[in-house]
Coordinates of C-alpha atoms and ligand atoms in Angstrom, one line a residue:
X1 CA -5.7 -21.1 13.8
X2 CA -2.6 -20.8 11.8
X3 CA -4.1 -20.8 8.3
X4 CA -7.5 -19.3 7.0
X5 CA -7.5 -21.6 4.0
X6 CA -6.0 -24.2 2.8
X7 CA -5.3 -22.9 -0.8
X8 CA -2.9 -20.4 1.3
X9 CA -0.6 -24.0 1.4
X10 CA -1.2 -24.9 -2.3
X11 CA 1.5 -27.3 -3.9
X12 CA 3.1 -24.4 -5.7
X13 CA 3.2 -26.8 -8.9
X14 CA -0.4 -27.6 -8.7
X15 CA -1.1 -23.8 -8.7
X16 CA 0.7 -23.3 -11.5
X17 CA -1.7 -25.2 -13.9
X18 CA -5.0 -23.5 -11.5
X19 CA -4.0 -20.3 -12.5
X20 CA -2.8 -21.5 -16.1
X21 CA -6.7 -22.1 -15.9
X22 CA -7.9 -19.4 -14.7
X23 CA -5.8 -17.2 -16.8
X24 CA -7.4 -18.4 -20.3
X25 CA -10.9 -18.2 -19.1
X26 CA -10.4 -14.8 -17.8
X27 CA -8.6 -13.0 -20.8
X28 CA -11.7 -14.8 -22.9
X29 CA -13.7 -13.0 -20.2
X30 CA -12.6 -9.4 -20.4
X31 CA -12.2 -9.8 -24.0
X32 CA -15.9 -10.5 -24.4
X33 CA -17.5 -8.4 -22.1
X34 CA -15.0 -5.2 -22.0
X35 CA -14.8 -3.5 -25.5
X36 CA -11.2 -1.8 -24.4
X37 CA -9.9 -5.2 -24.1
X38 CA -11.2 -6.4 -27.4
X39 CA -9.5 -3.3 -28.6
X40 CA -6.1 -3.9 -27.3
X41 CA -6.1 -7.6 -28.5
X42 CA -7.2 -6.9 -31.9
X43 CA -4.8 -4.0 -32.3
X44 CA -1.9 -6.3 -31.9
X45 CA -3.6 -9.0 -33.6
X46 CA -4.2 -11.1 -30.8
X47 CA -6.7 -13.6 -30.2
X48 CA -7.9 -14.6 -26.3
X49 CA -7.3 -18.6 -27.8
X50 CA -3.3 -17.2 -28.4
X51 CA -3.3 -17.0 -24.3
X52 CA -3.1 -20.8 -23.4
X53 CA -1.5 -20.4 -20.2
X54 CA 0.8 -18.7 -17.8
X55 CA 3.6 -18.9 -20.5
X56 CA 1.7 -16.1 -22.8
X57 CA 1.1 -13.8 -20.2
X58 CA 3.9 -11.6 -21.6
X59 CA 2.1 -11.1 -24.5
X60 CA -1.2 -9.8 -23.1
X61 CA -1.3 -6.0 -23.5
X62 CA -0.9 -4.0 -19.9
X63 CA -3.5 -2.0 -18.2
X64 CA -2.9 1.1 -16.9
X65 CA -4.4 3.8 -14.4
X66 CA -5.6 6.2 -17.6
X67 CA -7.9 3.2 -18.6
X68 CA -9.9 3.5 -16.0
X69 CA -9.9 7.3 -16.2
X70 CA -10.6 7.5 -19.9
X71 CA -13.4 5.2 -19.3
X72 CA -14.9 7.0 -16.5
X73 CA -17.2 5.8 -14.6
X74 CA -18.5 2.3 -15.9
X75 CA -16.7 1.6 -19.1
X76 CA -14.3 -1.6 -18.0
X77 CA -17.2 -3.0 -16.2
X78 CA -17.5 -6.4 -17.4
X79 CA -21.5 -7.1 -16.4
X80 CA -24.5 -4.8 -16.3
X81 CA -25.3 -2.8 -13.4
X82 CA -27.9 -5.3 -11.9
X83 CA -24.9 -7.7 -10.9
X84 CA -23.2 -4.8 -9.5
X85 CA -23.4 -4.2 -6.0
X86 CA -20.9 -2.0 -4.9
X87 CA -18.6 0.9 -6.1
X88 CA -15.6 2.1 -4.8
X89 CA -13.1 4.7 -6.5
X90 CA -9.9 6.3 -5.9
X91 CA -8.7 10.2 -6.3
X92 CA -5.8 11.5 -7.5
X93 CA -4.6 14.7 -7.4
X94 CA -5.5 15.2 -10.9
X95 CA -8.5 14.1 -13.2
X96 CA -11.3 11.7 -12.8
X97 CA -11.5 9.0 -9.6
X98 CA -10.8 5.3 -10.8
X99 CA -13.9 3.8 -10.5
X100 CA -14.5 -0.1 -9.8
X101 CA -17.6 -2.0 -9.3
X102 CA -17.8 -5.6 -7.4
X103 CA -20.2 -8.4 -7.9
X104 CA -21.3 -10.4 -4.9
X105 CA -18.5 -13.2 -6.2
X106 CA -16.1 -10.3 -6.0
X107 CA -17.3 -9.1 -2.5
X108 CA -16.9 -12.7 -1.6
X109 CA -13.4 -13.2 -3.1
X110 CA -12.3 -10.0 -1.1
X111 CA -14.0 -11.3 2.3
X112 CA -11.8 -14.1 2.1
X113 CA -8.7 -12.3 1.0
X114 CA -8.7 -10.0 4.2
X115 CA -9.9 -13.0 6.2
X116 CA -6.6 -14.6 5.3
X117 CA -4.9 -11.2 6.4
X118 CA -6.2 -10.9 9.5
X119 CA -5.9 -13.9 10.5
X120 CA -2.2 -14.6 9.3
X121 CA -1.8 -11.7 12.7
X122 CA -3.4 -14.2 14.5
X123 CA -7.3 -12.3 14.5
X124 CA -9.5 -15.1 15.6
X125 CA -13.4 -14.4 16.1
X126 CA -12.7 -13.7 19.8
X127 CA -10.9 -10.5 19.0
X128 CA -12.3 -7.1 18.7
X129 CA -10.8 -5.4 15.6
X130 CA -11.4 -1.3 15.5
X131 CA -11.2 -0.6 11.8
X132 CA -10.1 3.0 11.5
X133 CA -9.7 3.4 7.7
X134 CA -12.2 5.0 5.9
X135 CA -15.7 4.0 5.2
X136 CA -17.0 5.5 1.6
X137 CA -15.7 5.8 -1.3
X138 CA -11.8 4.7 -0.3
X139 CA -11.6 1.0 -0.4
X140 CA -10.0 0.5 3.4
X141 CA -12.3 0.7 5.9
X142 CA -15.3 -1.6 3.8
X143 CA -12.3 -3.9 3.3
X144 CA -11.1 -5.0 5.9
X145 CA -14.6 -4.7 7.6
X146 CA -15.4 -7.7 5.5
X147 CA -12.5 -9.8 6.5
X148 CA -13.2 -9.2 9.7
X149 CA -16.6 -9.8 9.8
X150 CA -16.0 -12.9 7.7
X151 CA -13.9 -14.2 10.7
X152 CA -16.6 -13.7 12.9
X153 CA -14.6 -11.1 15.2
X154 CA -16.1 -7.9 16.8
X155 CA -16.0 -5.4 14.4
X156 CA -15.9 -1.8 15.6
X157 CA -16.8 0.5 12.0
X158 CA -15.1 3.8 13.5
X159 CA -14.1 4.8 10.0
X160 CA -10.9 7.7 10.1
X161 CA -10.8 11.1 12.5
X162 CA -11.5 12.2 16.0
X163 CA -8.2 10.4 17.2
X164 CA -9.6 10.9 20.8
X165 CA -12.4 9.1 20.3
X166 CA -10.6 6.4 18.8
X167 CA -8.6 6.2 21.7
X168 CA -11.3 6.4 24.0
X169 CA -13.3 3.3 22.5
X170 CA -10.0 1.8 22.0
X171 CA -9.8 1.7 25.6
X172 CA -13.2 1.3 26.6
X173 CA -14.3 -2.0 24.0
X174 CA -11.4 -3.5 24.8
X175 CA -10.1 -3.5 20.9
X176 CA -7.6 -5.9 21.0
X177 CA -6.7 -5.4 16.8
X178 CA -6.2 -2.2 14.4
X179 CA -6.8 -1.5 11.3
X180 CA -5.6 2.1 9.9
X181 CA -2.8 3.8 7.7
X182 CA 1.1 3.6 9.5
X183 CA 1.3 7.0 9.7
X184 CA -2.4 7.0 11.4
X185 CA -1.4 5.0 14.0
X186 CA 1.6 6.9 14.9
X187 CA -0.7 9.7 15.7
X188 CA -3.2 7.3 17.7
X189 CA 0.0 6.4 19.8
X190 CA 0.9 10.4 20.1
X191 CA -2.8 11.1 20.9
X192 CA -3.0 8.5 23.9
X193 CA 0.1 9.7 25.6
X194 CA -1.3 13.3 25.5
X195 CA -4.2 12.1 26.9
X196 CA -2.4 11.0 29.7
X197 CA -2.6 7.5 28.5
X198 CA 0.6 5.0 27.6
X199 CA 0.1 3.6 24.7
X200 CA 1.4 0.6 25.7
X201 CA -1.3 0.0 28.4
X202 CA -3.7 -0.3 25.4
X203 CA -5.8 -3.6 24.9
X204 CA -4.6 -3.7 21.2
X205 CA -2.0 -6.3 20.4
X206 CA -2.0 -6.5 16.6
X207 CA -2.2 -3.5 13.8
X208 CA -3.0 -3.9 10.2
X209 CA -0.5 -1.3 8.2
X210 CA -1.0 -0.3 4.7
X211 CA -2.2 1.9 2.2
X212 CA 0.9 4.0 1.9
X213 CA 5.0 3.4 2.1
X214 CA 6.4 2.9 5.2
X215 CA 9.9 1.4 6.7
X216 CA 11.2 -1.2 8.6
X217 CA 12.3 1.4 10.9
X218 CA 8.6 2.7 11.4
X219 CA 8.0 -0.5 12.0
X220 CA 10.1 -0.7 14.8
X221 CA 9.2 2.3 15.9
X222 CA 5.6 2.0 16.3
X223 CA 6.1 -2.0 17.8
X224 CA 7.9 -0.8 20.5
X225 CA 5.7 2.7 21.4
X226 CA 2.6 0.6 20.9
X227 CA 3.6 -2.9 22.2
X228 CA 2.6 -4.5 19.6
X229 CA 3.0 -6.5 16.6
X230 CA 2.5 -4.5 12.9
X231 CA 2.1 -6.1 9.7
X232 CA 2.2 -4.9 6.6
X233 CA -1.1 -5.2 4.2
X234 CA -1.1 -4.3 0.7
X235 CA -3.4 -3.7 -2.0
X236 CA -4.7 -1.0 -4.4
X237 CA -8.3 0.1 -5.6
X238 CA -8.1 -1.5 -9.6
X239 CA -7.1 -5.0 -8.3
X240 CA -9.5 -5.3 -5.2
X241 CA -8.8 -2.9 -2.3
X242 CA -6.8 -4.3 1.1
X243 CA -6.0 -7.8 0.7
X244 CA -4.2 -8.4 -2.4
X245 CA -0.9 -9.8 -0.2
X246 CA -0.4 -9.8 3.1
X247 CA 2.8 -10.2 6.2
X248 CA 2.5 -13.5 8.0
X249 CA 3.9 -13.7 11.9
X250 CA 7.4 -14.1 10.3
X251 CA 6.8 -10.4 8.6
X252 CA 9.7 -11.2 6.1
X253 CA 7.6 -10.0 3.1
X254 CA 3.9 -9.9 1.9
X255 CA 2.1 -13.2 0.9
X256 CA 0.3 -12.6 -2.5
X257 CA -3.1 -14.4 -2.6
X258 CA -2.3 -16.2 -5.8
X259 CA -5.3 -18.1 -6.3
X260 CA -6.7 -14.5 -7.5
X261 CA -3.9 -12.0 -8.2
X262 CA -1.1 -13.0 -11.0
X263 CA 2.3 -11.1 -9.8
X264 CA 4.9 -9.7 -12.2
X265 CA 7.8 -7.7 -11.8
X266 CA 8.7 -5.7 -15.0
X267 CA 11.5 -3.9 -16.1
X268 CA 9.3 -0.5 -16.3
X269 CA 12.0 0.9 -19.2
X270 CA 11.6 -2.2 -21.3
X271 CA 8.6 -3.2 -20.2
X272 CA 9.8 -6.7 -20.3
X273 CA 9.5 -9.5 -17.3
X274 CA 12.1 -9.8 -14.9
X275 CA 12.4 -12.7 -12.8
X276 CA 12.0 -13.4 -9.3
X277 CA 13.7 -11.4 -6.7
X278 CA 15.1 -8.7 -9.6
X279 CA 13.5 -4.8 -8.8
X280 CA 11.1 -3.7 -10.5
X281 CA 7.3 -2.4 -11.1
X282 CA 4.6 -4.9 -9.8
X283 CA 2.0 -5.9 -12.7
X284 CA -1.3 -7.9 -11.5
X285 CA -3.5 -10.0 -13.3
X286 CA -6.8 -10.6 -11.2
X287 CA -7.3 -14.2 -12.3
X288 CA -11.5 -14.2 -11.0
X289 CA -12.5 -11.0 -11.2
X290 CA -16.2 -10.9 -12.4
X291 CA -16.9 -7.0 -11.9
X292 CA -13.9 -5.1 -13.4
X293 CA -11.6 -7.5 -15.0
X294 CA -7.8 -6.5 -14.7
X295 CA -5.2 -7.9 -17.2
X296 CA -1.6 -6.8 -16.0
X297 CA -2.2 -3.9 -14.4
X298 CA 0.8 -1.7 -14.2
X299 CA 0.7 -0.8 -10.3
X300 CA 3.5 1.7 -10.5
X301 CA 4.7 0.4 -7.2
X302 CA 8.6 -0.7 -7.5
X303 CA 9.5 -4.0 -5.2
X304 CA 10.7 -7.3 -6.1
X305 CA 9.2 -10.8 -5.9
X306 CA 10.8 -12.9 -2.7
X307 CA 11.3 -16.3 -4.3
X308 CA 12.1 -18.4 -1.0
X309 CA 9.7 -19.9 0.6
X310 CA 8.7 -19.0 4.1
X311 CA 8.8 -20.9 7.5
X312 CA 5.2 -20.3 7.8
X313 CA 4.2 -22.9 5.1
X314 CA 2.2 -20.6 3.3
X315 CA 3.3 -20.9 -0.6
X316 CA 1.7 -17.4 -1.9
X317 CA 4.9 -16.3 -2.8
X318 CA 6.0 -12.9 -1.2
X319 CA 6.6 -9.1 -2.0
X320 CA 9.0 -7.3 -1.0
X321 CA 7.8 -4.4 1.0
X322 CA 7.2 -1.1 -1.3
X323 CA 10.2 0.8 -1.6
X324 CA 8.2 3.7 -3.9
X325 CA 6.4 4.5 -6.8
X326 CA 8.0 5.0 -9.6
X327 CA 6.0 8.2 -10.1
X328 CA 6.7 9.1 -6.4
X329 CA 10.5 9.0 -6.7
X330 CA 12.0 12.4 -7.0
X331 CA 14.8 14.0 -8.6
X332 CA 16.3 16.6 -6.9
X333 CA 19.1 18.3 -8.5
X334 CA 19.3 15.4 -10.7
X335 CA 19.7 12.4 -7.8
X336 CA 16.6 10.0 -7.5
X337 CA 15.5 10.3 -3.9
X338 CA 12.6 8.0 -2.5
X339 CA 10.8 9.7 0.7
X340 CA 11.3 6.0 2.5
X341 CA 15.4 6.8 2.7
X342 CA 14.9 9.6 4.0
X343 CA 12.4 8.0 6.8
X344 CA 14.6 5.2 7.0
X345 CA 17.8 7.6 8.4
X346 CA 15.3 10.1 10.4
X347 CA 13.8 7.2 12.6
X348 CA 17.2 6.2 13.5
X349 CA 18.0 9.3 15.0
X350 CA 17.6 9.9 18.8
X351 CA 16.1 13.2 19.6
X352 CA 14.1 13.3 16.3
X353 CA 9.9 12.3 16.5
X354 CA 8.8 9.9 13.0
X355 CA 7.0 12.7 11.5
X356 CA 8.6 14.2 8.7
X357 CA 7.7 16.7 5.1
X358 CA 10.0 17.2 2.6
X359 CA 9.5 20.3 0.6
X360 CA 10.9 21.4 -2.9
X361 CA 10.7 24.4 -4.6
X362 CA 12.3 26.1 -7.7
X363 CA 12.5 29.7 -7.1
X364 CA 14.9 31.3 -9.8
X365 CA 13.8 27.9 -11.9
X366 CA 17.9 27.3 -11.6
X367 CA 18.6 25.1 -8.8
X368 CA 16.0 23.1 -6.6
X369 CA 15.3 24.0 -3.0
X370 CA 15.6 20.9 -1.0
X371 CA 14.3 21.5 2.4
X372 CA 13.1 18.4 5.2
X373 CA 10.9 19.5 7.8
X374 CA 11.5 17.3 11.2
X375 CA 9.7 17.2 14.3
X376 CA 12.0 17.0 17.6
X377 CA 11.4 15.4 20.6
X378 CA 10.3 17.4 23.6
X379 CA 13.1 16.8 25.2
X380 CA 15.7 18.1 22.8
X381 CA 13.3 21.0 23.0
X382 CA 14.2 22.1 26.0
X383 CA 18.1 21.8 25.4
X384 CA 20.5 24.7 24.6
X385 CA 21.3 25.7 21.1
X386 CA 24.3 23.9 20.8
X387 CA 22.5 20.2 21.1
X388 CA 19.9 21.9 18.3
X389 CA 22.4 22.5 16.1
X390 CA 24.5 19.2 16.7
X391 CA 21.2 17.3 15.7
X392 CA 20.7 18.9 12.9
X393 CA 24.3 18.3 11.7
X394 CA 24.1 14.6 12.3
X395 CA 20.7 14.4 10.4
X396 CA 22.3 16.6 7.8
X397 CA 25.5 14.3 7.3
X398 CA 23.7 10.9 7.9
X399 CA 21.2 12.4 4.9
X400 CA 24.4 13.4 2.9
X401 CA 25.9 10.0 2.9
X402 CA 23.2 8.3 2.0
X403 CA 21.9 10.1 -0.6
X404 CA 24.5 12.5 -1.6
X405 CA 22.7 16.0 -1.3
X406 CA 22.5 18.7 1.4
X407 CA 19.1 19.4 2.3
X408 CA 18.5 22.4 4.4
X409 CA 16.8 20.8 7.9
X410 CA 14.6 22.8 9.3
X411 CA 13.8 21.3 13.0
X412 CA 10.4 22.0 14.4
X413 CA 8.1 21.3 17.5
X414 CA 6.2 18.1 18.0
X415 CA 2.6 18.4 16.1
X416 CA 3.5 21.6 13.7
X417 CA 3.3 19.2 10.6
X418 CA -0.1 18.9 9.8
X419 CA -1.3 14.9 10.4
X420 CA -3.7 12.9 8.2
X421 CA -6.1 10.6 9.1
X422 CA -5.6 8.6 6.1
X423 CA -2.7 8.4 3.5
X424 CA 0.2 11.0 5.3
X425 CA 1.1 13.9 3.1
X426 CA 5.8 13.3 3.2
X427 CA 6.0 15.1 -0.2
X428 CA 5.3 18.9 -0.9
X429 CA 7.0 19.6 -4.6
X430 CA 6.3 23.0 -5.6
X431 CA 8.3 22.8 -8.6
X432 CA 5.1 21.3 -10.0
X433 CA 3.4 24.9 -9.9
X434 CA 5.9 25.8 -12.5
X435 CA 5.8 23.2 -15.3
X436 CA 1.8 23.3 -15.2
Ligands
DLL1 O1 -4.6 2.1 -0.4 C1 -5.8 0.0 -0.6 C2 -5.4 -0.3 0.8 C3 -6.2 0.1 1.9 C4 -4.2 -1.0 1.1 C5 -5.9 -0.2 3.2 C6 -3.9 -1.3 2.4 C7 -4.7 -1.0 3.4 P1 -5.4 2.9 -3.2 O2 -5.9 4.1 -2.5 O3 -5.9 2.7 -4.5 O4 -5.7 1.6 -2.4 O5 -3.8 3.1 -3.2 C8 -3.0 2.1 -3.7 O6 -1.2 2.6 -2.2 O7 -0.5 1.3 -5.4 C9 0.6 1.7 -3.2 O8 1.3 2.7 -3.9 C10 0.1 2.2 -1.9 N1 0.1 1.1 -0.9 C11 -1.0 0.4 -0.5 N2 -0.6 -0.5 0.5 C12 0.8 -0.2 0.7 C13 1.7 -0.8 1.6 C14 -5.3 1.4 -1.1 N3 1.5 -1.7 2.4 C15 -1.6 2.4 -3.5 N4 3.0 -0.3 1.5 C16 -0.6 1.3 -4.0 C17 3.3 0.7 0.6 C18 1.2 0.8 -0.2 N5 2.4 1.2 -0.2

C-alpha cells in the first residue's frame, strides 16, 4: 500500500477551497463555544463572518502556549465534558501542564493521521509495531498506538524504560517497526550491543522518530547502526499529539496532513506571513478540531515550508525538518547557537559516540562558560594521550568554524551522560539560576 488515503493525493487547488471551508466554520466554532476566542475577536473588532476564507487568515489573532496555561485545565475546551473522552497534557519546566481534551471525532481524526504516518514507512497490518513512547499523560505512546491499531498491525503497548526488556521483546515478538524518541533509540541500539546483541540482527526494519530535534547526521547514524530506515514524525500536544506531518519513503521533508492542520511560516519579529520555503516559526490552524479548537498556534518551532512537490505523489505539502526553537536557541557570549549544529559537527567525527550535553554557566556573571560534554568511543579510550588530545582539537576547530566560539570539550567515557527514555536532556544553562 503506497497511500493510506486518498485525501493524502488531493488536487492541491481543490484543497484550497476544502480548507477555505473548513476554515470559516471553525473560527465561527471556537468563537462560539471558547470565550478567549470571542475575546480576541472582539478586542480587534473582528467578527468570525470577516474570515471568509484562506485569504483572512492573517488577520485571525495567534494562539499561544500561555493560553492554554492561563486557562488551566478546561478553559479552551470547546464542548462539555460529556463529549470529552480523553485528556492529555504537556509539562514544562515551569508552570501549569497544557491541557487538551479530544472528542471521539478528534480521536478519530488522529487515528487516521498516524495511520497515514505509519504507513507512509511502509507499516502494513502484517507488521508488529513496538511503541516505546510513553503511555499517560504525554501524547506519544496513545498516539501512535492509535495509528497503529487503526492499520490493523500488532501493536506491542511497551510504553518508555527498561531498555533491556525492550530489547528482549524486540527480539522475541519479532517487532518488525519502532516507535520512540531519536535519542531513545540510540540507546536501544547501545543496549543491544551490550547485551551481546548486534543491532543489526534485529527484526525491526522501520523507526518512527520524533518528539524532539534531531539531524540528518543522526539520521545517518542510527540507519546504519540499526539497519534500518528512520523517519521523521512530527507533532505537538495543542494541535493533536504525533501525526501532525509526517516523512514519506523519499524522507526529503515532513508531509503536513492538510485536510486538518493549516501551516504558516511567520516572521516571529514581525509577526507577519512569509512565504513558502522562507525560515521562519511554524503557526497551525487545526481546521476540524471539535475538543480544543486551535487558531494559529504559534509553535515556536523555526523551519520553512518545502514548496516542491514530492515524487511520492502525496500533495500535503512538506516541512522542513526542525532546525530549533526559537526559545531553545542560545546565546552564548552573544552568538546564537542551536544544539542541532553542534550535533550536526559531533556525529561527523570518528572516534566520537552521538551522545552529547552542552553546559553553560555564568560564574563571575562576566563572561559565559561554554563547555560540551562528548562521549568517546571505546576504542579511542584505550589510545595514548596524544590521539585524546588530537580529537579534542579537531572537535574544537570543526566547532570553531562553524559557529565561531571555543567551547571547552570535555571528552568522557561511553554511558557517563545520563540517557532519557523520552525527550534527551542536550542543554544544561545554569545561567538561568542567576536571572531567576
Ligand atoms: O512531542 C508529540 C510527539 C510525540 C511528536 C511523538 C512526535 C512523536 P510535545 O511534548 O507537546 O509533543 O512537544 C512538542 O516537540 O513543538 C517540537 O519542538 C518538538 N518536536 C516534536 N516532534 C519533533 C520532530 C510531542 N520530529 C514539541 N523534530 C514540538 C523536532 C520535534 N522537534
Amino acid at each position: 500500500m503506497i497511500y493510506w488515503s486518498p485525501s493524502e493525493c488531493m488536487d492541491p487547488e481543490a484543497r484550497l477551497g476544502y480548507q477555505s471551508e473548513l476554515l470559516r466554520k471553525q473560527v465561527k466554532y471556537a468563537y462560539e463555544n471558547v470565550p478567549m476566542y470571542k475575546k480576541k475577536f472582539d478586542e480587534k473588532g473582528l467578527k468570525p463572518e470577516d474570515i471568509k476564507g484562506l485569504e483572512d487568515l492573517k488577520h485571525v489573532p495567534f494562539t499561544v502556549k500561555d493560553d492554554f496555561r492561563e486557562n488551566y485545565p478546561f478553559g479552551i475546551f470547546a464542548v462539555p465534558m460529556d463529549r470529552i473522552v480523553r485528556f492529555h497534557a504537556s509539562s514544562g519546566t515551569t508552570g501549569k501542564p497544557v491541557v487538551v481534551g479530544y472528542t471521539e471525532n478528534d480521536l478519530e481524526m488522529w487515528a487516521e493521521c498516524m495511520a497515514r504516518t505509519l504507513a507512509a514507512g511502509g507499516v502494513t497490518k502484517d507488521d508488529i509495531v513496538q511503541v516505546t513512547y510513553g503511555y499517560g499523560l504525554f501524547t506519544g505512546g496513545f498516539g501512535a498506538h492509535g495509528g497503529s491499531q487503526k492499520i490493523g498491525s500488532a501493536t506491542i503497548p511497551m510504553s518508555s524504560g527498561n531498555t533491556k526488556k525492550q530489547v528482549m521483546i524486540m527480539q522475541d515478538f519479532g517487532a518488525t517497526a519502532l516507535c520512540c524518541t531519536p535519542s531513545y533509540c540510540l540507546q536501544i541500539i547501545e543496549t543491544a550491543a551490550s547485551m551481546g546483541i548486534d543491532p543489526k540482527t534485529l527484526p525491526v526494519k522501520k523507526c518512527f522518530l520524533g518528539a524532539e530535534p534531531w539531524t540528518e547526521a543522526m539520521r545517518k547514524e542510527i540507519e546504519s547502526r540499526f539497519d534500518v530506515k528512520a523517519y521523521n514524525i512530527f507533532g505537538l500536544t495543542e494541535v493533536l499529539g504525533p501525526g501532525v506531518s509526517f516523512d514519506c519513503k523519499y524522507q526529503n521533508g515532513m508531509h503536513i496532513n492538510e485536510d486538518f492542520f493549516y501551516p504558516e511560516i511567520i516572521d516571529p519579529n514581525t509577526l507577519e506571513p512569509l512565504p513558502d520555503g522562507e525560515i521562519g516559526e511554524l503557526v497551525f490552524t487545526a481546521l476540524t478540531k471539535e475538543g480544543v479548537p486551535v487558531l494559529r498556534y504559534r509553535t515556536k518551532d523555526i523551519t520553512s515550508i518545502i514548496k516542491e512537490p514530492c515524487p511520492c505523489g502525496r500533495t500535503g505539502r512538506r516541512m522542513d525538518r526542525i532546525l530549533g526553537r526559537s526559545d531553545d536557541m542560545l546565546i552564548i557570549r552573544g552568538v546564537n547557537v542551536f544544539p542541532n549544529q553542534i550535533e550536526e559537527i559531533l556525529i561527523n567525527i570518528e572516534g566520537v559516540e552521538p551522545t552529547y550535553q552542552i553546559i553553560i554557566d555564568r560564574e563571575n556573571s562576566v563572561s559565559d562558560n561554554f563547555e560540551i560534554m562528548v562521549e568517546v568511543s571505546e576504542n579511542v579510550l584505550t589510545d595514548e594521550i596524544k590521539a585524546m588530545e588530537n580529537l579534542k582539537n579537531r572537535i574544537l576547530s570543526e566547532i570553531h568554524s562553524v559557529i565561531g566560539l571555543h567551547p571547552k570539550i570535555r571528552l568522557v567515557e561511553p554511558f557517563t551522560i545520563e540517557r532519557s527514555a523520552g525527550k534527551a536532556r542536550r542543554v544544561i544553562d545554569k545561567r538561568e539560576l542567576y536571572t531567576r
